[in-house]
PDB file of C-alpha atoms in Angstrom:
ATOM      1  CA  MET F 250     -51.645 -24.769  42.543  1.00  0.00           C
ATOM      2  CA  THR F 251     -52.640 -22.239  39.879  1.00  0.00           C
ATOM      3  CA  MET F 252     -55.498 -22.938  37.498  1.00  0.00           C
ATOM      4  CA  ILE F 253     -55.730 -21.668  33.929  1.00  0.00           C
ATOM      5  CA  SER F 254     -59.340 -21.925  32.836  1.00  0.00           C
ATOM      6  CA  GLY F 255     -60.430 -23.155  29.443  1.00  0.00           C
ATOM      7  CA  HIS F 256     -63.566 -22.033  27.659  1.00  0.00           C
ATOM      8  CA  ALA F 257     -66.652 -22.773  29.756  1.00  0.00           C
ATOM      9  CA  CYS F 258     -69.393 -24.947  28.329  1.00  0.00           C
ATOM     10  CA  ARG F 259     -67.583 -26.296  25.273  1.00  0.00           C
ATOM     11  CA  PRO F 260     -69.259 -29.395  23.850  1.00  0.00           C
ATOM     12  CA  VAL F 261     -67.380 -32.564  24.726  1.00  0.00           C
ATOM     13  CA  LEU F 262     -67.868 -36.230  25.224  1.00  0.00           C
ATOM     14  CA  ALA F 263     -66.610 -38.471  27.977  1.00  0.00           C
ATOM     15  CA  ALA F 264     -66.322 -41.851  26.318  1.00  0.00           C
ATOM     16  CA  LEU F 265     -65.543 -43.407  29.636  1.00  0.00           C
ATOM     17  CA  LEU F 266     -68.693 -41.882  31.041  1.00  0.00           C
ATOM     18  CA  GLY F 267     -70.620 -43.680  28.311  1.00  0.00           C
ATOM     19  CA  ALA F 268     -69.121 -46.962  29.416  1.00  0.00           C
ATOM     20  CA  ILE F 269     -69.701 -46.151  33.072  1.00  0.00           C
ATOM     21  CA  VAL F 270     -73.312 -45.221  32.389  1.00  0.00           C
ATOM     22  CA  LEU F 271     -73.896 -48.573  30.688  1.00  0.00           C
ATOM     23  CA  VAL F 272     -72.034 -50.870  33.004  1.00  0.00           C
ATOM     24  CA  GLY F 273     -72.122 -48.852  36.240  1.00  0.00           C
ATOM     25  CA  CYS F 274     -68.548 -49.537  37.252  1.00  0.00           C
ATOM     26  CA  THR F 275     -66.023 -47.211  38.843  1.00  0.00           C
ATOM     27  CA  GLU F 276     -62.451 -47.224  37.661  1.00  0.00           C
ATOM     28  CA  GLY F 277     -59.567 -45.367  39.255  1.00  0.00           C
ATOM     29  CA  PRO F 278     -56.990 -43.484  37.240  1.00  0.00           C
ATOM     30  CA  GLN F 279     -54.304 -45.609  35.608  1.00  0.00           C
ATOM     31  CA  ASP F 280     -51.788 -42.807  35.308  1.00  0.00           C
ATOM     32  CA  PRO F 281     -51.419 -40.424  38.275  1.00  0.00           C
ATOM     33  CA  LEU F 282     -51.745 -36.762  37.437  1.00  0.00           C
ATOM     34  CA  PRO F 283     -48.985 -34.307  38.284  1.00  0.00           C
ATOM     35  CA  THR F 284     -49.480 -32.669  41.654  1.00  0.00           C
ATOM     36  CA  SER F 285     -48.912 -29.159  42.953  1.00  0.00           C
ATOM     37  CA  THR F 286     -45.304 -30.159  43.613  1.00  0.00           C
ATOM     38  CA  SER F 287     -44.726 -30.855  39.919  1.00  0.00           C
ATOM     39  CA  PRO F 288     -42.781 -28.332  37.856  1.00  0.00           C
ATOM     40  CA  GLY F 289     -44.866 -25.971  35.800  1.00  0.00           C
ATOM     41  CA  ILE F 290     -47.115 -23.131  36.894  1.00  0.00           C
ATOM     42  CA  ARG F 291     -45.867 -21.764  40.206  1.00  0.00           C
ATOM     43  CA  PRO F 292     -46.395 -18.687  42.342  1.00  0.00           C
ATOM     44  CA  SER F 293     -43.381 -16.402  42.455  1.00  0.00           C
ATOM     45  CA  ALA F 294     -41.427 -16.203  45.679  1.00  0.00           C
ATOM     46  CA  SER F 295     -41.942 -12.449  45.939  1.00  0.00           C
ATOM     47  CA  SER F 296     -45.752 -12.306  45.698  1.00  0.00           C
ATOM     48  CA  ALA F 297     -48.918 -14.314  45.920  1.00  0.00           C
ATOM     49  CA  THR F 298     -49.631 -13.521  42.259  1.00  0.00           C
ATOM     50  CA  PRO F 299     -48.663 -16.472  40.069  1.00  0.00           C
ATOM     51  CA  THR F 300     -46.139 -16.049  37.319  1.00  0.00           C
ATOM     52  CA  VAL F 301     -46.804 -17.976  34.148  1.00  0.00           C
ATOM     53  CA  SER F 302     -44.078 -18.216  31.556  1.00  0.00           C
ATOM     54  CA  THR F 303     -44.920 -17.736  27.891  1.00  0.00           C
ATOM     55  CA  THR F 304     -43.901 -21.345  27.285  1.00  0.00           C
ATOM     56  CA  THR F 305     -46.213 -22.625  30.034  1.00  0.00           C
ATOM     57  CA  LEU F 306     -49.102 -20.518  28.753  1.00  0.00           C
ATOM     58  CA  THR F 307     -48.537 -21.725  25.175  1.00  0.00           C
ATOM     59  CA  GLU F 308     -48.391 -25.361  26.325  1.00  0.00           C
ATOM     60  CA  SER F 309     -51.610 -24.901  28.306  1.00  0.00           C
ATOM     61  CA  VAL F 310     -53.462 -23.362  25.357  1.00  0.00           C
ATOM     62  CA  GLU F 311     -52.230 -26.053  22.957  1.00  0.00           C
ATOM     63  CA  ALA F 312     -53.100 -28.866  25.400  1.00  0.00           C
ATOM     64  CA  LEU F 313     -56.633 -27.498  25.896  1.00  0.00           C
ATOM     65  CA  ALA F 314     -57.075 -27.267  22.115  1.00  0.00           C
ATOM     66  CA  ALA F 315     -56.007 -30.926  21.790  1.00  0.00           C
ATOM     67  CA  TYR F 316     -58.470 -31.816  24.548  1.00  0.00           C
ATOM     68  CA  ASP F 317     -61.294 -30.103  22.644  1.00  0.00           C
ATOM     69  CA  ARG F 318     -60.406 -31.944  19.421  1.00  0.00           C
ATOM     70  CA  PHE F 319     -60.239 -35.250  21.314  1.00  0.00           C
ATOM     71  CA  TRP F 320     -63.686 -34.785  22.868  1.00  0.00           C
ATOM     72  CA  ALA F 321     -65.210 -33.599  19.579  1.00  0.00           C
ATOM     73  CA  ALA F 322     -63.984 -36.813  17.935  1.00  0.00           C
ATOM     74  CA  LYS F 323     -65.397 -38.858  20.820  1.00  0.00           C
ATOM     75  CA  VAL F 324     -68.783 -37.140  20.471  1.00  0.00           C
ATOM     76  CA  ALA F 325     -68.836 -38.014  16.770  1.00  0.00           C
ATOM     77  CA  SER F 326     -67.747 -41.620  17.382  1.00  0.00           C
ATOM     78  CA  GLN F 327     -70.417 -42.281  19.988  1.00  0.00           C
ATOM     79  CA  ALA F 328     -73.252 -40.508  18.158  1.00  0.00           C
ATOM     80  CA  ASP F 329     -73.207 -43.406  15.670  1.00  0.00           C
ATOM     81  CA  PRO F 330     -71.042 -46.225  17.008  1.00  0.00           C
ATOM     82  CA  THR F 331     -71.919 -48.434  14.021  1.00  0.00           C
ATOM     83  CA  LYS F 332     -69.606 -46.308  11.872  1.00  0.00           C
ATOM     84  CA  GLU F 333     -65.820 -46.390  11.898  1.00  0.00           C
ATOM     85  CA  PRO F 334     -64.568 -43.843  14.487  1.00  0.00           C
ATOM     86  CA  PRO F 335     -63.409 -40.579  12.896  1.00  0.00           C
ATOM     87  CA  LYS F 336     -59.718 -40.260  12.021  1.00  0.00           C
ATOM     88  CA  ALA F 337     -59.567 -37.291  14.396  1.00  0.00           C
ATOM     89  CA  LEU F 338     -59.867 -39.717  17.317  1.00  0.00           C
ATOM     90  CA  ARG F 339     -56.576 -41.436  16.476  1.00  0.00           C
ATOM     91  CA  ALA F 340     -54.997 -38.089  15.557  1.00  0.00           C
ATOM     92  CA  ASN F 341     -55.737 -36.592  18.973  1.00  0.00           C
ATOM     93  CA  ALA F 342     -55.349 -39.537  21.366  1.00  0.00           C
ATOM     94  CA  ILE F 343     -52.737 -42.144  22.236  1.00  0.00           C
ATOM     95  CA  ASP F 344     -52.194 -44.856  24.814  1.00  0.00           C
ATOM     96  CA  LYS F 345     -54.978 -45.378  27.368  1.00  0.00           C
ATOM     97  CA  ALA F 346     -57.094 -42.432  26.176  1.00  0.00           C
ATOM     98  CA  LEU F 347     -57.323 -43.928  22.685  1.00  0.00           C
ATOM     99  CA  SER F 348     -57.867 -47.523  23.793  1.00  0.00           C
ATOM    100  CA  ASP F 349     -60.600 -46.476  26.258  1.00  0.00           C
ATOM    101  CA  ALA F 350     -62.364 -44.354  23.613  1.00  0.00           C
ATOM    102  CA  LEU F 351     -62.316 -47.210  21.085  1.00  0.00           C
ATOM    103  CA  ALA F 352     -63.479 -49.732  23.713  1.00  0.00           C
ATOM    104  CA  THR F 353     -66.431 -47.497  24.560  1.00  0.00           C
ATOM    105  CA  VAL F 354     -67.451 -47.307  20.891  1.00  0.00           C
ATOM    106  CA  LEU F 355     -67.404 -51.131  20.737  1.00  0.00           C
ATOM    107  CA  LEU F 356     -69.414 -51.398  23.969  1.00  0.00           C
ATOM    108  CA  LEU F 357     -72.062 -49.030  22.629  1.00  0.00           C
ATOM    109  CA  ARG F 358     -72.184 -50.899  19.307  1.00  0.00           C
ATOM    110  CA  ARG F 359     -72.581 -54.310  20.991  1.00  0.00           C
ATOM    111  CA  ASN F 360     -75.382 -53.033  23.200  1.00  0.00           C
ATOM    112  CA  GLY F 361     -77.247 -51.212  20.417  1.00  0.00           C
ATOM    113  CA  VAL F 362     -76.792 -47.860  22.153  1.00  0.00           C
ATOM    114  CA  GLU F 363     -75.851 -44.443  20.836  1.00  0.00           C
ATOM    115  CA  MET F 364     -75.230 -41.169  22.636  1.00  0.00           C
ATOM    116  CA  ARG F 365     -77.665 -38.415  21.718  1.00  0.00           C
ATOM    117  CA  GLY F 366     -77.218 -34.713  22.287  1.00  0.00           C
ATOM    118  CA  GLU F 367     -74.015 -33.132  23.501  1.00  0.00           C
ATOM    119  CA  PRO F 368     -72.422 -32.689  26.893  1.00  0.00           C
ATOM    120  CA  THR F 369     -70.829 -29.499  28.107  1.00  0.00           C
ATOM    121  CA  HIS F 370     -67.689 -29.074  30.110  1.00  0.00           C
ATOM    122  CA  GLU F 371     -65.577 -26.638  32.019  1.00  0.00           C
ATOM    123  CA  THR F 372     -61.841 -27.285  31.824  1.00  0.00           C
ATOM    124  CA  SER F 373     -58.836 -26.054  33.738  1.00  0.00           C
ATOM    125  CA  VAL F 374     -55.137 -26.739  33.483  1.00  0.00           C
ATOM    126  CA  VAL F 375     -53.978 -28.112  36.816  1.00  0.00           C
ATOM    127  CA  SER F 376     -50.246 -28.299  36.134  1.00  0.00           C
ATOM    128  CA  VAL F 377     -47.629 -28.197  33.415  1.00  0.00           C
ATOM    129  CA  ALA F 378     -44.556 -30.413  33.616  1.00  0.00           C
ATOM    130  CA  ALA F 379     -41.827 -29.202  31.266  1.00  0.00           C
ATOM    131  CA  GLY F 380     -39.219 -31.427  29.714  1.00  0.00           C
ATOM    132  CA  ALA F 381     -38.380 -33.398  26.593  1.00  0.00           C
ATOM    133  CA  ARG F 382     -41.938 -34.787  26.617  1.00  0.00           C
ATOM    134  CA  PRO F 383     -44.002 -32.163  28.447  1.00  0.00           C
ATOM    135  CA  GLU F 384     -47.262 -33.096  30.131  1.00  0.00           C
ATOM    136  CA  VAL F 385     -50.254 -30.932  30.961  1.00  0.00           C
ATOM    137  CA  ALA F 386     -52.762 -32.151  33.558  1.00  0.00           C
ATOM    138  CA  ILE F 387     -56.322 -31.075  32.778  1.00  0.00           C
ATOM    139  CA  THR F 388     -59.408 -31.316  34.961  1.00  0.00           C
ATOM    140  CA  ASP F 389     -62.907 -31.080  33.562  1.00  0.00           C
ATOM    141  CA  CYS F 390     -66.372 -30.822  35.053  1.00  0.00           C
ATOM    142  CA  LEU F 391     -68.341 -32.784  32.471  1.00  0.00           C
ATOM    143  CA  ASP F 392     -72.091 -32.155  32.400  1.00  0.00           C
ATOM    144  CA  SER F 393     -73.985 -34.880  30.547  1.00  0.00           C
ATOM    145  CA  THR F 394     -77.469 -33.494  31.237  1.00  0.00           C
ATOM    146  CA  GLY F 395     -77.972 -32.927  27.498  1.00  0.00           C
ATOM    147  CA  TRP F 396     -76.094 -36.032  26.365  1.00  0.00           C
ATOM    148  CA  LEU F 397     -77.817 -39.341  27.007  1.00  0.00           C
ATOM    149  CA  PRO F 398     -77.427 -43.002  26.037  1.00  0.00           C
ATOM    150  CA  VAL F 399     -80.387 -44.362  24.073  1.00  0.00           C
ATOM    151  CA  PHE F 400     -81.231 -47.854  22.787  1.00  0.00           C
ATOM    152  CA  VAL F 401     -81.348 -47.378  19.022  1.00  0.00           C
ATOM    153  CA  ALA F 402     -84.021 -50.050  18.398  1.00  0.00           C
ATOM    154  CA  THR F 403     -86.567 -48.655  20.857  1.00  0.00           C
ATOM    155  CA  GLY F 404     -85.510 -45.088  21.619  1.00  0.00           C
ATOM    156  CA  ASP F 405     -85.610 -45.945  25.329  1.00  0.00           C
ATOM    157  CA  SER F 406     -83.069 -44.519  27.736  1.00  0.00           C
ATOM    158  CA  ALA F 407     -80.025 -46.686  28.481  1.00  0.00           C
ATOM    159  CA  LEU F 408     -79.008 -44.526  31.437  1.00  0.00           C
ATOM    160  CA  ALA F 409     -78.140 -46.468  34.573  1.00  0.00           C
ATOM    161  CA  PRO F 410     -80.155 -45.260  37.592  1.00  0.00           C
ATOM    162  CA  GLY F 411     -78.529 -43.001  40.163  1.00  0.00           C
ATOM    163  CA  GLN F 412     -75.865 -41.527  37.869  1.00  0.00           C
ATOM    164  CA  SER F 413     -74.789 -37.949  38.547  1.00  0.00           C
ATOM    165  CA  PRO F 414     -74.980 -35.929  35.330  1.00  0.00           C
ATOM    166  CA  ARG F 415     -71.924 -33.878  36.373  1.00  0.00           C
ATOM    167  CA  VAL F 416     -68.660 -35.730  36.958  1.00  0.00           C
ATOM    168  CA  VAL F 417     -64.969 -34.945  37.198  1.00  0.00           C
ATOM    169  CA  VAL F 418     -62.778 -36.034  34.287  1.00  0.00           C
ATOM    170  CA  GLU F 419     -58.994 -35.951  34.702  1.00  0.00           C
ATOM    171  CA  SER F 420     -56.785 -36.065  31.619  1.00  0.00           C
ATOM    172  CA  VAL F 421     -53.143 -35.720  30.660  1.00  0.00           C
ATOM    173  CA  ALA F 422     -51.984 -34.151  27.389  1.00  0.00           C
ATOM    174  CA  THR F 423     -48.519 -34.630  25.947  1.00  0.00           C
ATOM    175  CA  ILE F 424     -46.627 -34.168  22.694  1.00  0.00           C
ATOM    176  CA  PHE F 425     -46.508 -37.175  20.373  1.00  0.00           C
ATOM    177  CA  ASP F 426     -45.244 -37.153  16.793  1.00  0.00           C
ATOM    178  CA  GLY F 427     -44.902 -33.366  16.907  1.00  0.00           C
ATOM    179  CA  ARG F 428     -48.448 -32.599  18.061  1.00  0.00           C
ATOM    180  CA  TRP F 429     -50.374 -32.294  21.310  1.00  0.00           C
ATOM    181  CA  VAL F 430     -52.531 -35.340  22.088  1.00  0.00           C
ATOM    182  CA  ILE F 431     -54.446 -36.755  25.043  1.00  0.00           C
ATOM    183  CA  LYS F 432     -52.640 -39.627  26.738  1.00  0.00           C
ATOM    184  CA  THR F 433     -55.069 -40.507  29.540  1.00  0.00           C
ATOM    185  CA  SER F 434     -58.617 -39.433  30.295  1.00  0.00           C
ATOM    186  CA  THR F 435     -60.565 -40.876  33.216  1.00  0.00           C
ATOM    187  CA  ALA F 436     -64.129 -40.034  34.282  1.00  0.00           C
ATOM    188  CA  PHE F 437     -64.840 -40.424  38.008  1.00  0.00           C
ATOM    189  CA  ARG F 438     -68.487 -41.391  38.497  1.00  0.00           C
ATOM    190  CA  ASP F 439     -68.118 -41.005  42.280  1.00  0.00           C
ATOM    191  CA  ARG F 440     -66.847 -37.391  42.046  1.00  0.00           C
ATOM    192  CA  SER F 441     -69.612 -34.983  41.078  1.00  0.00           C
ATOM    193  CA  CYS F 442     -68.822 -31.335  40.374  1.00  0.00           C
TER     194      CYS F 442
END
């Protein structure tokens, strides 16, 4: 399996992590990610050096850009969950990724919690599946050391005890309505990185 790295330490937000931090539950992925046997980035038969087609590279770059926009919108939505989530959230997410992000905003709002600071992340493209509706599997090591849940009324920490600040987030990007969007995004509290 060949990895194409994204920009290290870009600010992001794991909305699911916010929910996990508050409620302390673990949820498995709802949509399995493509595996190393999926079509996409493959080593050539003649050498150990991977060959990456221009199309695959373009899809990877565009999917990572969509991922960055998605997380930026999530950061904004959770920094003040009393406000309507930014339009960029709906523009860059569909399906489970969007519903989970919106549910986390509601959870924060109900509990009087907001996320302060910003997380960092390190992303990689795991695989690219070509086709009429291509999919790009992305893995992320999300570091929430500088991004913490706080009770708005008191300023006290809302962080559940024993949480690792660095967790794996697995996401899938696809094309919807002519643009790259995030379809699923799951934080794994039990998988530190």
